[in-house]
Amino acid sequence: MPLIESYRLQVDLSPHSAEELEYEAIAYLDADISPVLPYLNATLGRGVYFPEEPALSWRYKEHNVGFWPDRIAVDHLKDRDEAREMVEELIGLVNRVWDRRGEIEPDTTTHEYLQPLEVYKLLPRTNCGLCGERGCFPFAVKLAAGQIQVQACRPLFEESAYAEQRAELEGLLAVKWPSLQGDLP
Ligand code: SF4
């Protein structure tokens, strides 16, 4: 039997909508998911766990995701359909982690988000634009948020002068960005 069997979905326009409308979704759950949070924290790699709440904050692509004992919230959604799909996927993720908790070492530490500056320091910093971004810092912001692949910075991979930086950056990025629909890492 899955941990979360049913939920009530609330989708609202985000008060932070600027030029384009954005939505926020909250799924109110029929189950207490507190026990799964340390397993999710271990699985998501870059989650930020707050044991005293308890709550787990996670960035997935452009979305901020919050897991609380009785609800899951996600923002930056373009419409109600995306809200429904994303919530379904997050609930699937929670249920899969719970099913596989016997294989996962729970983690109750509070990680920090990867900071763009940490990433930026290891890029070539030539602002050549070959990655399609306006420069290295915008690239670093996307890379830290998991929205772009490091391989898009071709100079980093093609020029031997950057080999050491590349190795360090790859180590820093050795975090898990699990597919919400696919297998867990
Ligand atoms: S390709 Fe690499 S060096 Fe060039 S702007 Fe992008 S991140 Fe910077």
PDB file of C-alpha atoms and ligand atoms in Angstrom:
ATOM      1  CA  MET A   1       0.000   0.000   0.000  1.00  0.00           C
ATOM      2  CA  PRO A   2       1.522   3.420  -0.898  1.00  0.00           C
ATOM      3  CA  LEU A   3       2.291   5.860   1.894  1.00  0.00           C
ATOM      4  CA  ILE A   4       0.189   8.564   0.244  1.00  0.00           C
ATOM      5  CA  GLU A   5      -3.028   7.206  -1.134  1.00  0.00           C
ATOM      6  CA  SER A   6      -4.976  10.374  -1.692  1.00  0.00           C
ATOM      7  CA  TYR A   7      -4.698  14.119  -1.360  1.00  0.00           C
ATOM      8  CA  ARG A   8      -6.592  17.346  -1.904  1.00  0.00           C
ATOM      9  CA  LEU A   9      -5.027  19.672  -4.423  1.00  0.00           C
ATOM     10  CA  GLN A  10      -5.163  23.445  -4.146  1.00  0.00           C
ATOM     11  CA  VAL A  11      -3.804  25.518  -7.040  1.00  0.00           C
ATOM     12  CA  ASP A  12      -3.604  29.302  -6.754  1.00  0.00           C
ATOM     13  CA  LEU A  13      -2.191  32.115  -8.797  1.00  0.00           C
ATOM     14  CA  SER A  14       1.142  33.069  -7.347  1.00  0.00           C
ATOM     15  CA  PRO A  15       1.243  36.464  -5.622  1.00  0.00           C
ATOM     16  CA  HIS A  16       4.750  36.716  -7.097  1.00  0.00           C
ATOM     17  CA  SER A  17       3.537  36.545 -10.717  1.00  0.00           C
ATOM     18  CA  ALA A  18       5.219  39.314 -12.666  1.00  0.00           C
ATOM     19  CA  GLU A  19       4.744  39.630 -16.443  1.00  0.00           C
ATOM     20  CA  GLU A  20       3.643  36.044 -16.922  1.00  0.00           C
ATOM     21  CA  LEU A  21       1.092  34.328 -14.734  1.00  0.00           C
ATOM     22  CA  GLU A  22       2.457  31.671 -12.449  1.00  0.00           C
ATOM     23  CA  TYR A  23       0.767  29.199 -10.182  1.00  0.00           C
ATOM     24  CA  GLU A  24       1.537  27.551  -6.858  1.00  0.00           C
ATOM     25  CA  ALA A  25       0.179  24.207  -5.797  1.00  0.00           C
ATOM     26  CA  ILE A  26      -0.311  22.578  -2.419  1.00  0.00           C
ATOM     27  CA  ALA A  27      -1.266  18.937  -2.038  1.00  0.00           C
ATOM     28  CA  TYR A  28      -2.875  18.278   1.365  1.00  0.00           C
ATOM     29  CA  LEU A  29      -2.087  14.656   2.155  1.00  0.00           C
ATOM     30  CA  ASP A  30      -4.052  11.871   3.756  1.00  0.00           C
ATOM     31  CA  ALA A  31      -0.883  10.574   5.446  1.00  0.00           C
ATOM     32  CA  ASP A  32       1.825  11.924   7.752  1.00  0.00           C
ATOM     33  CA  ILE A  33       4.999  11.880   5.659  1.00  0.00           C
ATOM     34  CA  SER A  34       7.382  12.932   8.485  1.00  0.00           C
ATOM     35  CA  PRO A  35       9.037   9.482   8.578  1.00  0.00           C
ATOM     36  CA  VAL A  36       9.966   9.610   4.888  1.00  0.00           C
ATOM     37  CA  LEU A  37      11.679  13.025   5.036  1.00  0.00           C
ATOM     38  CA  PRO A  38      15.144  11.764   6.159  1.00  0.00           C
ATOM     39  CA  TYR A  39      15.018   9.187   3.347  1.00  0.00           C
ATOM     40  CA  LEU A  40      14.045  11.867   0.848  1.00  0.00           C
ATOM     41  CA  ASN A  41      16.843  14.042   2.204  1.00  0.00           C
ATOM     42  CA  ALA A  42      19.312  11.228   1.550  1.00  0.00           C
ATOM     43  CA  THR A  43      17.917  10.604  -1.914  1.00  0.00           C
ATOM     44  CA  LEU A  44      17.600  14.137  -3.230  1.00  0.00           C
ATOM     45  CA  GLY A  45      21.164  15.079  -2.331  1.00  0.00           C
ATOM     46  CA  ARG A  46      20.579  18.827  -2.377  1.00  0.00           C
ATOM     47  CA  GLY A  47      17.533  18.934  -0.202  1.00  0.00           C
ATOM     48  CA  VAL A  48      17.640  21.185   2.851  1.00  0.00           C
ATOM     49  CA  TYR A  49      16.195  19.336   5.815  1.00  0.00           C
ATOM     50  CA  PHE A  50      14.871  21.093   8.900  1.00  0.00           C
ATOM     51  CA  PRO A  51      14.542  18.342  11.516  1.00  0.00           C
ATOM     52  CA  GLU A  52      12.851  20.501  14.152  1.00  0.00           C
ATOM     53  CA  GLU A  53       9.862  21.317  11.880  1.00  0.00           C
ATOM     54  CA  PRO A  54      10.204  18.730  10.288  1.00  0.00           C
ATOM     55  CA  ALA A  55      10.345  19.923   6.679  1.00  0.00           C
ATOM     56  CA  LEU A  56      12.441  19.427   3.600  1.00  0.00           C
ATOM     57  CA  SER A  57      13.062  22.143   1.041  1.00  0.00           C
ATOM     58  CA  TRP A  58      14.249  21.156  -2.424  1.00  0.00           C
ATOM     59  CA  ARG A  59      14.886  22.896  -5.720  1.00  0.00           C
ATOM     60  CA  TYR A  60      13.872  20.935  -8.744  1.00  0.00           C
ATOM     61  CA  LYS A  61      14.697  22.725 -11.997  1.00  0.00           C
ATOM     62  CA  GLU A  62      12.970  26.111 -11.698  1.00  0.00           C
ATOM     63  CA  HIS A  63      10.636  24.933  -8.942  1.00  0.00           C
ATOM     64  CA  ASN A  64      10.873  25.349  -5.180  1.00  0.00           C
ATOM     65  CA  VAL A  65       9.423  22.289  -3.526  1.00  0.00           C
ATOM     66  CA  GLY A  66       8.518  21.995   0.148  1.00  0.00           C
ATOM     67  CA  PHE A  67       7.697  18.738   1.906  1.00  0.00           C
ATOM     68  CA  TRP A  68       5.915  19.030   5.253  1.00  0.00           C
ATOM     69  CA  PRO A  69       4.309  16.265   7.342  1.00  0.00           C
ATOM     70  CA  ASP A  70       0.837  16.977   5.973  1.00  0.00           C
ATOM     71  CA  ARG A  71       1.476  18.658   2.611  1.00  0.00           C
ATOM     72  CA  ILE A  72       3.700  19.148  -0.422  1.00  0.00           C
ATOM     73  CA  ALA A  73       3.999  22.571  -2.048  1.00  0.00           C
ATOM     74  CA  VAL A  74       5.534  23.539  -5.384  1.00  0.00           C
ATOM     75  CA  ASP A  75       5.802  26.869  -7.202  1.00  0.00           C
ATOM     76  CA  HIS A  76       6.687  28.399 -10.579  1.00  0.00           C
ATOM     77  CA  LEU A  77       4.031  26.424 -12.425  1.00  0.00           C
ATOM     78  CA  LYS A  78       2.821  27.710 -15.761  1.00  0.00           C
ATOM     79  CA  ASP A  79      -0.746  26.437 -15.521  1.00  0.00           C
ATOM     80  CA  ARG A  80      -3.083  24.166 -13.616  1.00  0.00           C
ATOM     81  CA  ASP A  81      -2.239  21.154 -15.789  1.00  0.00           C
ATOM     82  CA  GLU A  82       1.434  21.454 -14.966  1.00  0.00           C
ATOM     83  CA  ALA A  83       0.488  21.814 -11.292  1.00  0.00           C
ATOM     84  CA  ARG A  84      -1.461  18.557 -11.359  1.00  0.00           C
ATOM     85  CA  GLU A  85       1.321  16.703 -13.205  1.00  0.00           C
ATOM     86  CA  MET A  86       4.074  17.991 -10.929  1.00  0.00           C
ATOM     87  CA  VAL A  87       2.165  17.108  -7.769  1.00  0.00           C
ATOM     88  CA  GLU A  88       1.454  13.611  -9.088  1.00  0.00           C
ATOM     89  CA  GLU A  89       5.145  13.153  -9.848  1.00  0.00           C
ATOM     90  CA  LEU A  90       6.223  14.403  -6.419  1.00  0.00           C
ATOM     91  CA  ILE A  91       3.777  12.087  -4.709  1.00  0.00           C
ATOM     92  CA  GLY A  92       5.090   9.225  -6.838  1.00  0.00           C
ATOM     93  CA  LEU A  93       8.607  10.153  -5.734  1.00  0.00           C
ATOM     94  CA  VAL A  94       7.651  10.138  -2.042  1.00  0.00           C
ATOM     95  CA  ASN A  95       5.925   6.785  -2.390  1.00  0.00           C
ATOM     96  CA  ARG A  96       8.883   5.236  -4.231  1.00  0.00           C
ATOM     97  CA  VAL A  97      11.351   6.472  -1.623  1.00  0.00           C
ATOM     98  CA  TRP A  98       9.123   5.106   1.141  1.00  0.00           C
ATOM     99  CA  ASP A  99       8.902   1.733  -0.618  1.00  0.00           C
ATOM    100  CA  ARG A 100      12.676   1.587  -0.897  1.00  0.00           C
ATOM    101  CA  ARG A 101      13.550   2.976   2.526  1.00  0.00           C
ATOM    102  CA  GLY A 102      15.150  -0.371   3.474  1.00  0.00           C
ATOM    103  CA  GLU A 103      17.885   0.332   0.885  1.00  0.00           C
ATOM    104  CA  ILE A 104      18.461   3.967   1.875  1.00  0.00           C
ATOM    105  CA  GLU A 105      20.533   5.305   4.772  1.00  0.00           C
ATOM    106  CA  PRO A 106      18.375   8.102   6.262  1.00  0.00           C
ATOM    107  CA  ASP A 107      20.007  11.520   6.441  1.00  0.00           C
ATOM    108  CA  THR A 108      18.966  14.109   9.029  1.00  0.00           C
ATOM    109  CA  THR A 109      21.653  16.685   8.273  1.00  0.00           C
ATOM    110  CA  THR A 110      20.801  20.129   6.916  1.00  0.00           C
ATOM    111  CA  HIS A 111      22.594  20.512   3.596  1.00  0.00           C
ATOM    112  CA  GLU A 112      23.147  23.811   1.878  1.00  0.00           C
ATOM    113  CA  TYR A 113      22.043  24.636  -1.611  1.00  0.00           C
ATOM    114  CA  LEU A 114      24.825  24.733  -4.144  1.00  0.00           C
ATOM    115  CA  GLN A 115      25.662  28.405  -4.517  1.00  0.00           C
ATOM    116  CA  PRO A 116      26.169  29.981  -7.974  1.00  0.00           C
ATOM    117  CA  LEU A 117      29.354  31.645  -6.765  1.00  0.00           C
ATOM    118  CA  GLU A 118      30.918  28.270  -5.880  1.00  0.00           C
ATOM    119  CA  VAL A 119      30.228  27.157  -9.437  1.00  0.00           C
ATOM    120  CA  TYR A 120      31.227  30.429 -11.072  1.00  0.00           C
ATOM    121  CA  LYS A 121      34.711  30.357  -9.512  1.00  0.00           C
ATOM    122  CA  LEU A 122      35.431  27.112 -11.354  1.00  0.00           C
ATOM    123  CA  LEU A 123      34.247  28.242 -14.800  1.00  0.00           C
ATOM    124  CA  PRO A 124      36.626  29.779 -17.374  1.00  0.00           C
ATOM    125  CA  ARG A 125      35.045  33.204 -16.670  1.00  0.00           C
ATOM    126  CA  THR A 126      35.683  34.449 -20.209  1.00  0.00           C
ATOM    127  CA  ASN A 127      32.002  35.223 -20.878  1.00  0.00           C
ATOM    128  CA  CYS A 128      32.457  33.792 -24.382  1.00  0.00           C
ATOM    129  CA  GLY A 129      28.765  32.935 -24.741  1.00  0.00           C
ATOM    130  CA  LEU A 130      29.347  29.519 -26.356  1.00  0.00           C
ATOM    131  CA  CYS A 131      26.974  27.943 -23.846  1.00  0.00           C
ATOM    132  CA  GLY A 132      24.138  30.139 -25.084  1.00  0.00           C
ATOM    133  CA  GLU A 133      24.069  32.214 -21.898  1.00  0.00           C
ATOM    134  CA  ARG A 134      24.981  35.866 -21.609  1.00  0.00           C
ATOM    135  CA  GLY A 135      28.066  35.018 -19.628  1.00  0.00           C
ATOM    136  CA  CYS A 136      29.581  32.722 -17.052  1.00  0.00           C
ATOM    137  CA  PHE A 137      27.584  33.967 -14.072  1.00  0.00           C
ATOM    138  CA  PRO A 138      24.148  33.382 -15.645  1.00  0.00           C
ATOM    139  CA  PHE A 139      25.448  29.959 -16.633  1.00  0.00           C
ATOM    140  CA  ALA A 140      26.564  29.345 -13.037  1.00  0.00           C
ATOM    141  CA  VAL A 141      23.121  30.303 -11.728  1.00  0.00           C
ATOM    142  CA  LYS A 142      21.459  27.750 -14.011  1.00  0.00           C
ATOM    143  CA  LEU A 143      24.060  25.100 -13.319  1.00  0.00           C
ATOM    144  CA  ALA A 144      23.672  25.467  -9.556  1.00  0.00           C
ATOM    145  CA  ALA A 145      19.918  25.089  -9.950  1.00  0.00           C
ATOM    146  CA  GLY A 146      20.278  21.985 -12.126  1.00  0.00           C
ATOM    147  CA  GLN A 147      18.741  23.718 -15.144  1.00  0.00           C
ATOM    148  CA  ILE A 148      21.643  23.217 -17.535  1.00  0.00           C
ATOM    149  CA  GLN A 149      24.307  20.593 -18.143  1.00  0.00           C
ATOM    150  CA  VAL A 150      27.918  21.439 -17.322  1.00  0.00           C
ATOM    151  CA  GLN A 151      28.934  20.037 -20.737  1.00  0.00           C
ATOM    152  CA  ALA A 152      27.307  23.077 -22.324  1.00  0.00           C
ATOM    153  CA  CYS A 153      30.451  24.989 -21.344  1.00  0.00           C
ATOM    154  CA  ARG A 154      32.579  23.694 -24.209  1.00  0.00           C
ATOM    155  CA  PRO A 155      35.798  25.529 -23.341  1.00  0.00           C
ATOM    156  CA  LEU A 156      35.818  23.796 -19.966  1.00  0.00           C
ATOM    157  CA  PHE A 157      35.910  20.428 -21.689  1.00  0.00           C
ATOM    158  CA  GLU A 158      37.943  21.256 -24.774  1.00  0.00           C
ATOM    159  CA  GLU A 159      40.785  23.302 -23.348  1.00  0.00           C
ATOM    160  CA  SER A 160      43.358  21.454 -21.286  1.00  0.00           C
ATOM    161  CA  ALA A 161      44.115  24.583 -19.277  1.00  0.00           C
ATOM    162  CA  TYR A 162      40.767  24.087 -17.528  1.00  0.00           C
ATOM    163  CA  ALA A 163      41.197  20.372 -16.738  1.00  0.00           C
ATOM    164  CA  GLU A 164      41.773  20.901 -13.029  1.00  0.00           C
ATOM    165  CA  GLN A 165      38.843  23.303 -12.662  1.00  0.00           C
ATOM    166  CA  ARG A 166      36.632  20.924 -14.591  1.00  0.00           C
ATOM    167  CA  ALA A 167      37.505  18.006 -12.309  1.00  0.00           C
ATOM    168  CA  GLU A 168      36.766  20.102  -9.243  1.00  0.00           C
ATOM    169  CA  LEU A 169      33.498  21.325 -10.684  1.00  0.00           C
ATOM    170  CA  GLU A 170      32.394  17.826 -11.622  1.00  0.00           C
ATOM    171  CA  GLY A 171      33.106  16.762  -8.054  1.00  0.00           C
ATOM    172  CA  LEU A 172      31.019  19.650  -6.768  1.00  0.00           C
ATOM    173  CA  LEU A 173      28.210  18.741  -9.108  1.00  0.00           C
ATOM    174  CA  ALA A 174      28.254  15.087  -8.150  1.00  0.00           C
ATOM    175  CA  VAL A 175      24.818  15.497  -6.726  1.00  0.00           C
ATOM    176  CA  LYS A 176      21.796  13.581  -7.636  1.00  0.00           C
ATOM    177  CA  TRP A 177      19.156  15.182  -9.768  1.00  0.00           C
ATOM    178  CA  PRO A 178      16.668  12.333  -9.885  1.00  0.00           C
ATOM    179  CA  SER A 179      14.090  12.126 -12.567  1.00  0.00           C
ATOM    180  CA  LEU A 180      10.740  12.458 -10.859  1.00  0.00           C
ATOM    181  CA  GLN A 181       9.293   9.780 -13.088  1.00  0.00           C
ATOM    182  CA  GLY A 182      12.260   7.496 -13.547  1.00  0.00           C
ATOM    183  CA  ASP A 183      14.320   5.352 -11.246  1.00  0.00           C
ATOM    184  CA  LEU A 184      15.706   6.848  -8.102  1.00  0.00           C
ATOM    185  CA  PRO A 185      19.470   7.231  -7.887  1.00  0.00           C
TER     186      PRO A 185
HETATM  187  S1  SF4 B   1      30.686  28.675 -22.452  1.00  0.00           S
HETATM  188 FE1  SF4 B   1      31.636  28.544 -20.453  1.00  0.00          FE
HETATM  189  S2  SF4 B   1      33.198  30.157 -20.537  1.00  0.00           S
HETATM  190 FE2  SF4 B   1      31.764  30.596 -22.171  1.00  0.00          FE
HETATM  191  S3  SF4 B   1      30.214  31.973 -21.243  1.00  0.00           S
HETATM  192 FE3  SF4 B   1      29.453  29.904 -21.049  1.00  0.00          FE
HETATM  193  S4  SF4 B   1      30.108  29.297 -19.033  1.00  0.00           S
HETATM  194 FE4  SF4 B   1      31.386  31.028 -19.572  1.00  0.00          FE
END
